[in-house]
Amino acid sequence: MSLPDDSRYLKGGPVAQRIIAAVRRDAEEARADGFPPKLVSITVGDVAAVDVYVRNQRAKAALAGIDFEERRFPADLTAAELEAAIQGMNADPRITGIIVQRPVPVHIPIKAIQAAIHPLKDVEGMHPASIGNIVYNQLDLAPCTAAASVELLKETGLDLKGLEVVVVGHSEIVGKPIAFLLMSEGATVTVCHHMTRSVAAHARRADALFVAVGKPRLIKADMVKPGAAVIDIGINTEIGPDGKERIVGDVDTDSVKDVASWITPVPGGVGPLTVAILLRNTMVALNRQRDLYRATYGVADSGVRLAAE
Ligand SMILES: NC(=O)C1=CN([C@@H]2O[C@H](COP(=O)(O)OP(=O)(O)OC[C@H]3O[C@@H](n4cnc5c(N)ncnc54)[C@H](OP(=O)(O)O)[C@@H]3O)[C@@H](O)[C@H]2O)C=CC1
Ligand SMILES: Nc1nc(=O)c2c([nH]1)NC[C@@H]1CN(c3ccc(C(=O)N[C@@H](CCC(=O)O)C(=O)O)cc3)C=[N+]21
C-alpha cells in the first residue's frame, strides 16, 4: 500500500491546534479566576537538541495564553545549586509548572532532579509519583512525548483493544511510558531495546509500530507489516544533501511510506503534539493546585493576580 497523497500522514499540527485552542480557553478562565498559568523551563548548558523544543514551547505558550519563562544555567552548575533553584520554584505560588530540559550535564543526576520537582508542579509527568499514576491507569497527566505518540495513533481510528503494538526503545521518558499508556488502552504490547535479538522479527508483526531510539533510518520497509501504523518519535539532526542541517526521525520514511497505511512525518508529526500536551499538562497541574488551594484555605483566589496588579 502506498501513500498516493498526504492523507495517510499522521500530522501532529492539526491535533496540536485543537489542543492549544482548548488550553487557551482553560487558561483564560483560570487567569480571570486569579490563577494565571505560568510554565518555567530550566536548561543547563547549551544543547542544540533542546533549543528547538524550548523555542516551540515559548511560541505555543504565547498562543495558549500561558506565561513562559526560560531559566538558563551554566553547564558547571552543581546538582545542589539546581535543586535549590527548583525548591525556590516549588515554593513560588506564581509558578504553575516546571520542566527540566534533557539532557543535563553528566555530573547532575537527572533522577534526583526529576524527583525534586513538586509532584503538583511536575508538568512532564516524570516524578516517580507521576509515573506511578500511569501504572495505575490514571492517565490525565502523562509524559508529553508518550502521550503525543499514543494520541496520534488514536487519530487512525484503529481500535486499541487487543491491537498488536511493538515499541522500539525503552527509555524512561518515551518508550516505557508509551508501553504503559498502550496497556491501559488494552493493546498487546511488546517492548524492544538494544538487547532484543531481532527487532525486525518483532516489528514485522506489529499493527502499530512506535520507534523511539535516536538512530536515523533504523526502521526500513522490510521491517514493517503492510498496512501498519508507524509512529516515528525520533528527532535527529543531520546534514542534508544541500549541506544544511535538517531534522529526521528514526524511520526510513521514503521506503516505509509505501508499506504502511499511516506514518508520522518528521518534522510535523509527534514533535508539535508534544509541545501542545506539555501546555495541556500545565493546565491539569493548575487545576490540581487550584483544588488544593481552595480545599486548604477555603478562599476563592490565590492572591497572585492581586499582588501583580
Ligand atoms: N518528539 C519528541 O517530542 C521527542 C523525541 N525524542 C527523540 O526520540 C528518540 C529517543 O529518545 P530517548 O528515548 O530520550 O533516547 P534514549 O537514548 O534515552 O533511549 C533510546 C532507546 O533506544 C534503545 N536502542 C538503542 N539502540 C537500539 C537498537 N539498535 N535497537 C533497538 N533499540 C535500541 C535503547 O535501549 P537500551 O537502553 O537497552 O540501550 C533505549 O531504550 C531520540 O531521537 C530523541 O531525540 C525524545 C524526546 C521527545
Ligand atoms: N525533559 C525533556 N523532555 C522532552 O520531551 C525533551 C527534552 N527534555 N529534551 C529535548 C527532546 C526533544 N524534544 C522535542 C520536542 C518537540 C520538538 C518539535 O516541536 N519539533 C518540531 C520541529 C519544528 C521546527 O523545526 O521548529 C517537529 O518535529 O515538527 C522537537 C524536539 C523534546 N525533548
Short mmCIF file of C-alpha atoms and ligand atoms in Angstrom, two decimals:
data_model
loop_
_atom_site.label_atom_id
_atom_site.label_comp_id
_atom_site.label_asym_id
_atom_site.label_seq_id
_atom_site.Cartn_x
_atom_site.Cartn_y
_atom_site.Cartn_z
CA MET A 1 0.00 0.00 0.00
CA SER A 2 1.43 3.39 -0.85
CA LEU A 3 0.68 6.92 0.15
CA PRO A 4 -0.82 8.36 -3.05
CA ASP A 5 -1.38 11.67 -1.36
CA ASP A 6 -0.85 13.20 2.03
CA SER A 7 -3.91 11.60 3.57
CA ARG A 8 -2.15 8.79 5.42
CA TYR A 9 0.43 11.04 7.01
CA LEU A 10 -0.47 11.39 10.65
CA LYS A 11 0.27 15.05 11.13
CA GLY A 12 0.67 16.49 14.60
CA GLY A 13 -0.11 20.09 13.69
CA PRO A 14 -3.92 19.92 13.38
CA VAL A 15 -4.28 17.87 16.59
CA ALA A 16 -1.92 20.26 18.37
CA GLN A 17 -4.01 23.23 17.22
CA ARG A 18 -7.18 21.68 18.66
CA ILE A 19 -5.46 21.05 21.98
CA ILE A 20 -3.96 24.54 22.13
CA ALA A 21 -7.36 26.13 21.44
CA ALA A 22 -8.86 24.20 24.38
CA VAL A 23 -5.88 25.09 26.60
CA ARG A 24 -6.35 28.74 25.70
CA ARG A 25 -9.95 28.68 26.91
CA ASP A 26 -8.91 26.99 30.17
CA ALA A 27 -6.01 29.42 30.65
CA GLU A 28 -8.24 32.46 30.16
CA GLU A 29 -10.76 31.13 32.66
CA ALA A 30 -8.04 30.35 35.23
CA ARG A 31 -6.40 33.76 34.78
CA ALA A 32 -9.72 35.54 35.28
CA ASP A 33 -10.22 33.40 38.38
CA GLY A 34 -6.94 34.60 39.95
CA PHE A 35 -4.75 31.68 38.89
CA PRO A 36 -2.58 32.87 35.98
CA PRO A 37 -0.80 29.87 34.45
CA LYS A 38 2.97 30.03 34.17
CA LEU A 39 5.43 27.47 32.85
CA VAL A 40 9.14 27.65 33.68
CA SER A 41 11.70 25.85 31.51
CA ILE A 42 15.09 25.03 33.02
CA THR A 43 18.05 24.47 30.69
CA VAL A 44 21.51 23.58 31.96
CA GLY A 45 24.33 24.23 29.49
CA ASP A 46 23.96 24.58 25.73
CA VAL A 47 22.28 21.68 23.94
CA ALA A 48 21.17 22.17 20.35
CA ALA A 49 18.54 19.39 20.61
CA VAL A 50 16.83 21.30 23.39
CA ASP A 51 16.75 24.65 21.61
CA VAL A 52 14.10 23.71 19.06
CA TYR A 53 11.87 22.29 21.80
CA VAL A 54 12.20 25.36 24.02
CA ARG A 55 11.65 27.71 21.07
CA ASN A 56 8.41 25.90 20.27
CA GLN A 57 7.35 25.89 23.93
CA ARG A 58 7.73 29.66 24.06
CA ALA A 59 5.81 30.21 20.82
CA LYS A 60 2.93 27.85 21.65
CA ALA A 61 2.65 29.02 25.27
CA ALA A 62 2.11 32.54 23.89
CA LEU A 63 -0.66 31.22 21.63
CA ALA A 64 -2.23 29.33 24.54
CA GLY A 65 -2.17 32.30 26.92
CA ILE A 66 0.31 30.65 29.30
CA ASP A 67 3.16 32.77 30.68
CA PHE A 68 6.53 31.25 29.81
CA GLU A 69 9.91 31.87 31.37
CA GLU A 70 13.17 30.27 30.37
CA ARG A 71 15.83 29.91 33.07
CA ARG A 72 19.22 29.06 31.59
CA PHE A 73 22.01 27.90 33.86
CA PRO A 74 25.70 27.39 33.01
CA ALA A 75 26.98 23.84 32.36
CA ASP A 76 29.09 23.91 35.54
CA LEU A 77 26.05 24.40 37.80
CA THR A 78 26.18 21.89 40.66
CA ALA A 79 23.35 19.47 41.39
CA ALA A 80 22.86 21.15 44.79
CA GLU A 81 22.50 24.56 43.12
CA LEU A 82 19.96 23.20 40.65
CA GLU A 83 17.97 21.51 43.43
CA ALA A 84 17.98 24.75 45.41
CA ALA A 85 16.68 26.66 42.37
CA ILE A 86 13.92 24.06 41.94
CA GLN A 87 12.97 24.27 45.64
CA GLY A 88 12.59 28.01 45.19
CA MET A 89 10.26 27.46 42.23
CA ASN A 90 8.31 24.80 44.14
CA ALA A 91 7.62 27.40 46.83
CA ASP A 92 6.76 30.22 44.41
CA PRO A 93 2.96 30.44 44.02
CA ARG A 94 3.33 32.35 40.74
CA ILE A 95 4.83 29.28 39.05
CA THR A 96 2.42 26.57 37.88
CA GLY A 97 4.77 24.11 36.22
CA ILE A 98 8.47 23.30 35.93
CA ILE A 99 10.17 21.39 33.11
CA VAL A 100 13.86 20.46 33.21
CA GLN A 101 15.08 20.02 29.65
CA ARG A 102 17.11 16.88 28.96
CA PRO A 103 19.91 16.13 28.72
CA VAL A 104 21.54 17.80 31.72
CA PRO A 105 25.35 17.60 32.15
CA VAL A 106 26.56 14.17 33.32
CA HIS A 107 27.57 15.40 36.78
CA ILE A 108 23.91 16.17 37.56
CA PRO A 109 21.79 13.09 38.49
CA ILE A 110 18.65 13.57 36.40
CA LYS A 111 16.53 11.19 38.50
CA ALA A 112 17.20 13.16 41.71
CA ILE A 113 16.41 16.41 39.85
CA GLN A 114 13.19 14.98 38.47
CA ALA A 115 12.18 13.92 41.99
CA ALA A 116 12.99 17.40 43.37
CA ILE A 117 10.17 18.99 41.37
CA HIS A 118 7.00 19.05 43.47
CA PRO A 119 4.58 16.46 42.02
CA LEU A 120 1.89 19.15 41.72
CA LYS A 121 4.26 21.19 39.50
CA ASP A 122 5.56 18.22 37.52
CA VAL A 123 4.09 19.07 34.12
CA GLU A 124 6.20 16.42 32.34
CA GLY A 125 4.84 13.61 34.44
CA MET A 126 8.36 12.37 35.19
CA HIS A 127 8.37 12.50 39.01
CA PRO A 128 8.23 8.91 40.36
CA ALA A 129 4.79 9.69 41.81
CA SER A 130 3.55 10.89 38.41
CA ILE A 131 4.98 7.91 36.53
CA GLY A 132 3.26 5.72 39.14
CA ASN A 133 -0.10 7.20 38.19
CA ILE A 134 0.06 5.83 34.65
CA VAL A 135 0.82 2.36 36.05
CA TYR A 136 -2.45 2.73 37.99
CA ASN A 137 -4.35 3.77 34.81
CA GLN A 138 -4.70 7.42 35.89
CA LEU A 139 -3.85 8.97 32.57
CA ASP A 140 -4.83 12.65 32.76
CA LEU A 141 -1.20 13.84 33.09
CA ALA A 142 1.26 11.58 31.28
CA PRO A 143 4.81 12.16 29.95
CA CYS A 144 4.31 14.50 26.99
CA THR A 145 6.03 12.64 24.16
CA ALA A 146 4.46 9.33 25.12
CA ALA A 147 1.00 10.91 25.35
CA ALA A 148 1.53 12.66 21.99
CA SER A 149 2.55 9.40 20.30
CA VAL A 150 -0.47 7.49 21.59
CA GLU A 151 -2.80 10.38 20.69
CA LEU A 152 -1.54 10.26 17.09
CA LEU A 153 -2.17 6.52 16.90
CA LYS A 154 -5.74 7.20 18.04
CA GLU A 155 -6.13 9.56 15.06
CA THR A 156 -6.05 6.47 12.79
CA GLY A 157 -9.35 5.31 14.27
CA LEU A 158 -7.82 1.87 14.95
CA ASP A 159 -9.32 0.05 17.93
CA LEU A 160 -6.52 -0.16 20.51
CA LYS A 161 -8.13 -3.07 22.32
CA GLY A 162 -6.14 -6.17 21.51
CA LEU A 163 -4.04 -4.31 18.92
CA GLU A 164 -0.57 -5.84 18.38
CA VAL A 165 1.80 -2.99 19.19
CA VAL A 166 5.59 -3.00 19.18
CA VAL A 167 7.59 -0.24 20.86
CA VAL A 168 11.26 0.07 19.88
CA GLY A 169 13.21 1.88 22.63
CA HIS A 170 12.51 1.63 26.36
CA SER A 171 13.74 4.91 27.84
CA GLU A 172 12.02 6.19 30.96
CA ILE A 173 10.85 9.35 29.20
CA VAL A 174 9.49 7.83 25.96
CA GLY A 175 9.42 4.05 25.42
CA LYS A 176 8.35 2.84 28.87
CA PRO A 177 5.51 5.35 29.34
CA ILE A 178 4.25 4.59 25.81
CA ALA A 179 4.05 0.91 26.79
CA PHE A 180 2.09 1.72 29.96
CA LEU A 181 -0.32 4.05 28.18
CA LEU A 182 -0.99 1.44 25.49
CA MET A 183 -1.52 -1.31 28.08
CA SER A 184 -4.07 0.93 29.77
CA GLU A 185 -5.88 1.19 26.43
CA GLY A 186 -6.00 -2.61 26.10
CA ALA A 187 -3.27 -3.09 23.48
CA THR A 188 -0.95 -6.10 23.48
CA VAL A 189 2.48 -4.54 23.84
CA THR A 190 5.97 -5.82 23.01
CA VAL A 191 8.91 -3.63 24.00
CA CYS A 192 12.25 -3.93 22.13
CA HIS A 193 15.63 -2.48 23.09
CA HIS A 194 19.26 -2.90 22.19
CA MET A 195 19.44 -6.41 23.63
CA THR A 196 16.39 -7.63 21.69
CA ARG A 197 17.56 -10.49 19.44
CA SER A 198 15.67 -9.43 16.35
CA VAL A 199 13.91 -6.08 16.38
CA ALA A 200 12.90 -6.78 12.76
CA ALA A 201 11.11 -10.04 13.64
CA HIS A 202 9.03 -8.27 16.30
CA ALA A 203 8.45 -5.12 14.26
CA ARG A 204 7.09 -7.10 11.28
CA ARG A 205 4.26 -8.47 13.45
CA ALA A 206 3.08 -5.05 14.62
CA ASP A 207 -0.22 -3.46 13.64
CA ALA A 208 1.23 -0.31 15.22
CA LEU A 209 4.95 0.34 15.48
CA PHE A 210 6.37 3.04 17.79
CA VAL A 211 10.03 3.94 17.32
CA ALA A 212 11.98 6.00 19.88
CA VAL A 213 15.65 5.14 19.57
CA GLY A 214 17.57 8.14 18.21
CA LYS A 215 19.02 6.43 15.10
CA PRO A 216 18.14 7.85 11.68
CA ARG A 217 16.57 5.32 9.26
CA LEU A 218 16.80 2.40 11.75
CA ILE A 219 13.41 1.11 10.59
CA LYS A 220 13.29 0.10 6.91
CA ALA A 221 10.38 -1.02 4.76
CA ASP A 222 11.14 -4.75 5.22
CA MET A 223 10.64 -4.35 8.99
CA VAL A 224 7.08 -3.08 8.68
CA LYS A 225 3.88 -5.09 8.26
CA PRO A 226 1.84 -3.96 5.23
CA GLY A 227 -0.99 -1.71 6.42
CA ALA A 228 0.60 -0.92 9.80
CA ALA A 229 0.59 2.44 11.57
CA VAL A 230 4.13 3.73 12.15
CA ILE A 231 4.73 6.35 14.83
CA ASP A 232 8.21 7.84 14.41
CA ILE A 233 9.29 9.64 17.57
CA GLY A 234 12.95 10.17 16.67
CA ILE A 235 14.21 13.74 16.40
CA ASN A 236 17.70 13.54 14.92
CA THR A 237 19.69 16.34 13.39
CA GLU A 238 21.79 15.57 10.33
CA ILE A 239 23.28 17.38 7.38
CA GLY A 240 21.07 17.04 4.28
CA PRO A 241 22.21 16.73 0.65
CA ASP A 242 22.05 20.52 0.38
CA GLY A 243 24.66 20.83 3.14
CA LYS A 244 22.10 22.30 5.54
CA GLU A 245 21.03 20.90 8.92
CA ARG A 246 17.72 19.05 8.90
CA ILE A 247 15.59 17.03 11.33
CA VAL A 248 14.92 13.36 10.55
CA GLY A 249 13.21 10.61 12.52
CA ASP A 250 14.21 7.01 13.26
CA VAL A 251 12.20 5.61 10.33
CA ASP A 252 13.24 5.49 6.68
CA THR A 253 10.08 7.36 5.72
CA ASP A 254 10.70 7.29 1.96
CA SER A 255 10.56 3.49 1.80
CA VAL A 256 8.24 2.79 4.75
CA LYS A 257 5.50 5.06 3.41
CA ASP A 258 4.97 2.56 0.56
CA VAL A 259 4.23 -0.24 3.04
CA ALA A 260 2.48 1.45 5.96
CA SER A 261 -1.11 2.69 5.99
CA TRP A 262 -0.24 5.54 8.31
CA ILE A 263 3.06 7.20 9.15
CA THR A 264 4.00 10.25 11.21
CA PRO A 265 6.24 12.71 9.33
CA VAL A 266 9.36 14.19 10.92
CA PRO A 267 9.22 17.12 11.30
CA GLY A 268 5.50 17.77 11.66
CA GLY A 269 4.43 14.59 13.47
CA VAL A 270 4.91 13.80 17.16
CA GLY A 271 7.02 16.93 17.87
CA PRO A 272 4.32 19.64 17.60
CA LEU A 273 1.89 17.50 19.59
CA THR A 274 4.45 17.00 22.38
CA VAL A 275 4.54 20.76 22.91
CA ALA A 276 0.73 21.01 22.94
CA ILE A 277 0.47 18.25 25.54
CA LEU A 278 3.06 19.95 27.74
CA LEU A 279 0.76 23.00 27.78
CA ARG A 280 -2.31 20.84 28.43
CA ASN A 281 -0.44 19.21 31.33
CA THR A 282 0.29 22.70 32.69
CA MET A 283 -3.45 23.32 32.91
CA VAL A 284 -4.06 19.92 34.53
CA ALA A 285 -1.43 20.88 37.12
CA LEU A 286 -3.01 24.30 37.61
CA ASN A 287 -6.43 22.78 38.25
CA ARG A 288 -4.98 20.36 40.81
CA GLN A 289 -3.24 23.26 42.58
CA ARG A 290 -6.44 25.33 42.47
CA ASP A 291 -8.45 22.47 44.00
CA LEU A 292 -5.84 22.00 46.74
CA TYR A 293 -5.67 25.73 47.43
CA ARG A 294 -9.42 26.01 47.82
CA ALA A 295 -9.66 22.85 49.91
CA THR A 296 -6.87 24.09 52.18
CA TYR A 297 -7.75 27.75 52.57
CA GLY A 298 -11.39 27.86 51.62
CA VAL A 299 -10.83 31.07 49.64
CA ALA A 300 -11.53 31.91 46.05
CA ASP A 301 -8.27 33.44 44.86
CA SER A 302 -4.56 32.65 45.13
CA GLY A 303 -3.71 36.32 45.60
CA VAL A 304 -1.24 36.17 42.70
CA ARG A 305 -3.35 38.39 40.50
CA LEU A 306 -3.87 40.94 43.26
CA ALA A 307 -0.15 41.02 44.01
CA ALA A 308 0.64 41.59 40.32
CA GLU A 309 -1.84 44.43 39.92
N1 LIG B 1 9.25 14.04 19.56
C1 LIG B 1 9.55 14.30 20.79
O1 LIG B 1 8.84 15.03 21.44
C2 LIG B 1 10.75 13.67 21.43
C3 LIG B 1 11.62 12.96 20.68
N2 LIG B 1 12.68 12.35 21.25
C4 LIG B 1 13.55 11.60 20.35
O2 LIG B 1 13.25 10.20 20.49
C5 LIG B 1 14.44 9.44 20.33
C6 LIG B 1 14.64 8.60 21.57
O3 LIG B 1 14.79 9.45 22.69
P1 LIG B 1 15.04 8.87 24.16
O4 LIG B 1 14.06 7.82 24.46
O5 LIG B 1 15.16 10.04 25.05
O6 LIG B 1 16.50 8.20 23.92
P2 LIG B 1 17.40 7.27 24.83
O7 LIG B 1 18.75 7.32 24.23
O8 LIG B 1 17.19 7.57 26.26
O9 LIG B 1 16.79 5.83 24.57
C7 LIG B 1 16.97 5.13 23.37
C8 LIG B 1 16.37 3.74 23.49
O10 LIG B 1 16.61 3.04 22.27
C9 LIG B 1 17.16 1.75 22.57
N3 LIG B 1 18.04 1.34 21.48
C10 LIG B 1 19.26 1.83 21.15
N4 LIG B 1 19.72 1.24 20.04
C11 LIG B 1 18.80 0.34 19.67
C12 LIG B 1 18.68 -0.57 18.59
N5 LIG B 1 19.65 -0.67 17.66
N6 LIG B 1 17.59 -1.34 18.52
C13 LIG B 1 16.61 -1.24 19.44
N7 LIG B 1 16.64 -0.37 20.46
C14 LIG B 1 17.72 0.40 20.58
C15 LIG B 1 17.89 1.92 23.88
O11 LIG B 1 17.97 0.69 24.51
P3 LIG B 1 18.99 0.41 25.72
O12 LIG B 1 18.61 1.34 26.84
O13 LIG B 1 18.75 -1.02 26.03
O14 LIG B 1 20.35 0.73 25.16
C16 LIG B 1 16.98 2.91 24.60
O15 LIG B 1 15.94 2.24 25.26
C17 LIG B 1 15.54 10.46 20.05
O16 LIG B 1 15.70 10.62 18.66
C18 LIG B 1 15.01 11.75 20.66
O17 LIG B 1 15.53 12.89 20.06
C19 LIG B 1 12.88 12.36 22.61
C20 LIG B 1 12.04 13.06 23.41
C21 LIG B 1 10.93 13.81 22.87
N1 LIG B 2 12.72 16.99 29.58
C1 LIG B 2 12.66 16.86 28.27
N2 LIG B 2 11.51 16.43 27.69
C2 LIG B 2 11.42 16.31 26.33
O1 LIG B 2 10.36 15.91 25.80
C3 LIG B 2 12.57 16.67 25.54
C4 LIG B 2 13.72 17.12 26.20
N3 LIG B 2 13.74 17.18 27.55
N4 LIG B 2 14.82 17.47 25.50
C5 LIG B 2 14.81 17.51 24.06
C6 LIG B 2 13.86 16.49 23.48
C7 LIG B 2 13.48 16.80 22.06
N5 LIG B 2 12.10 17.20 22.12
C8 LIG B 2 11.39 17.82 21.09
C9 LIG B 2 10.03 18.07 21.18
C10 LIG B 2 9.36 18.71 20.16
C11 LIG B 2 10.05 19.12 19.04
C12 LIG B 2 9.32 19.82 17.96
O2 LIG B 2 8.46 20.64 18.19
N6 LIG B 2 9.66 19.50 16.73
C13 LIG B 2 9.10 20.10 15.54
C14 LIG B 2 10.22 20.88 14.86
C15 LIG B 2 9.75 22.05 14.10
C16 LIG B 2 10.86 23.05 13.97
O3 LIG B 2 11.87 22.73 13.30
O4 LIG B 2 10.72 24.12 14.55
C17 LIG B 2 8.61 18.98 14.62
O5 LIG B 2 9.02 17.81 14.85
O6 LIG B 2 7.86 19.27 13.71
C18 LIG B 2 11.40 18.87 18.93
C19 LIG B 2 12.07 18.22 19.95
C20 LIG B 2 11.63 17.05 23.37
N7 LIG B 2 12.56 16.60 24.17
#
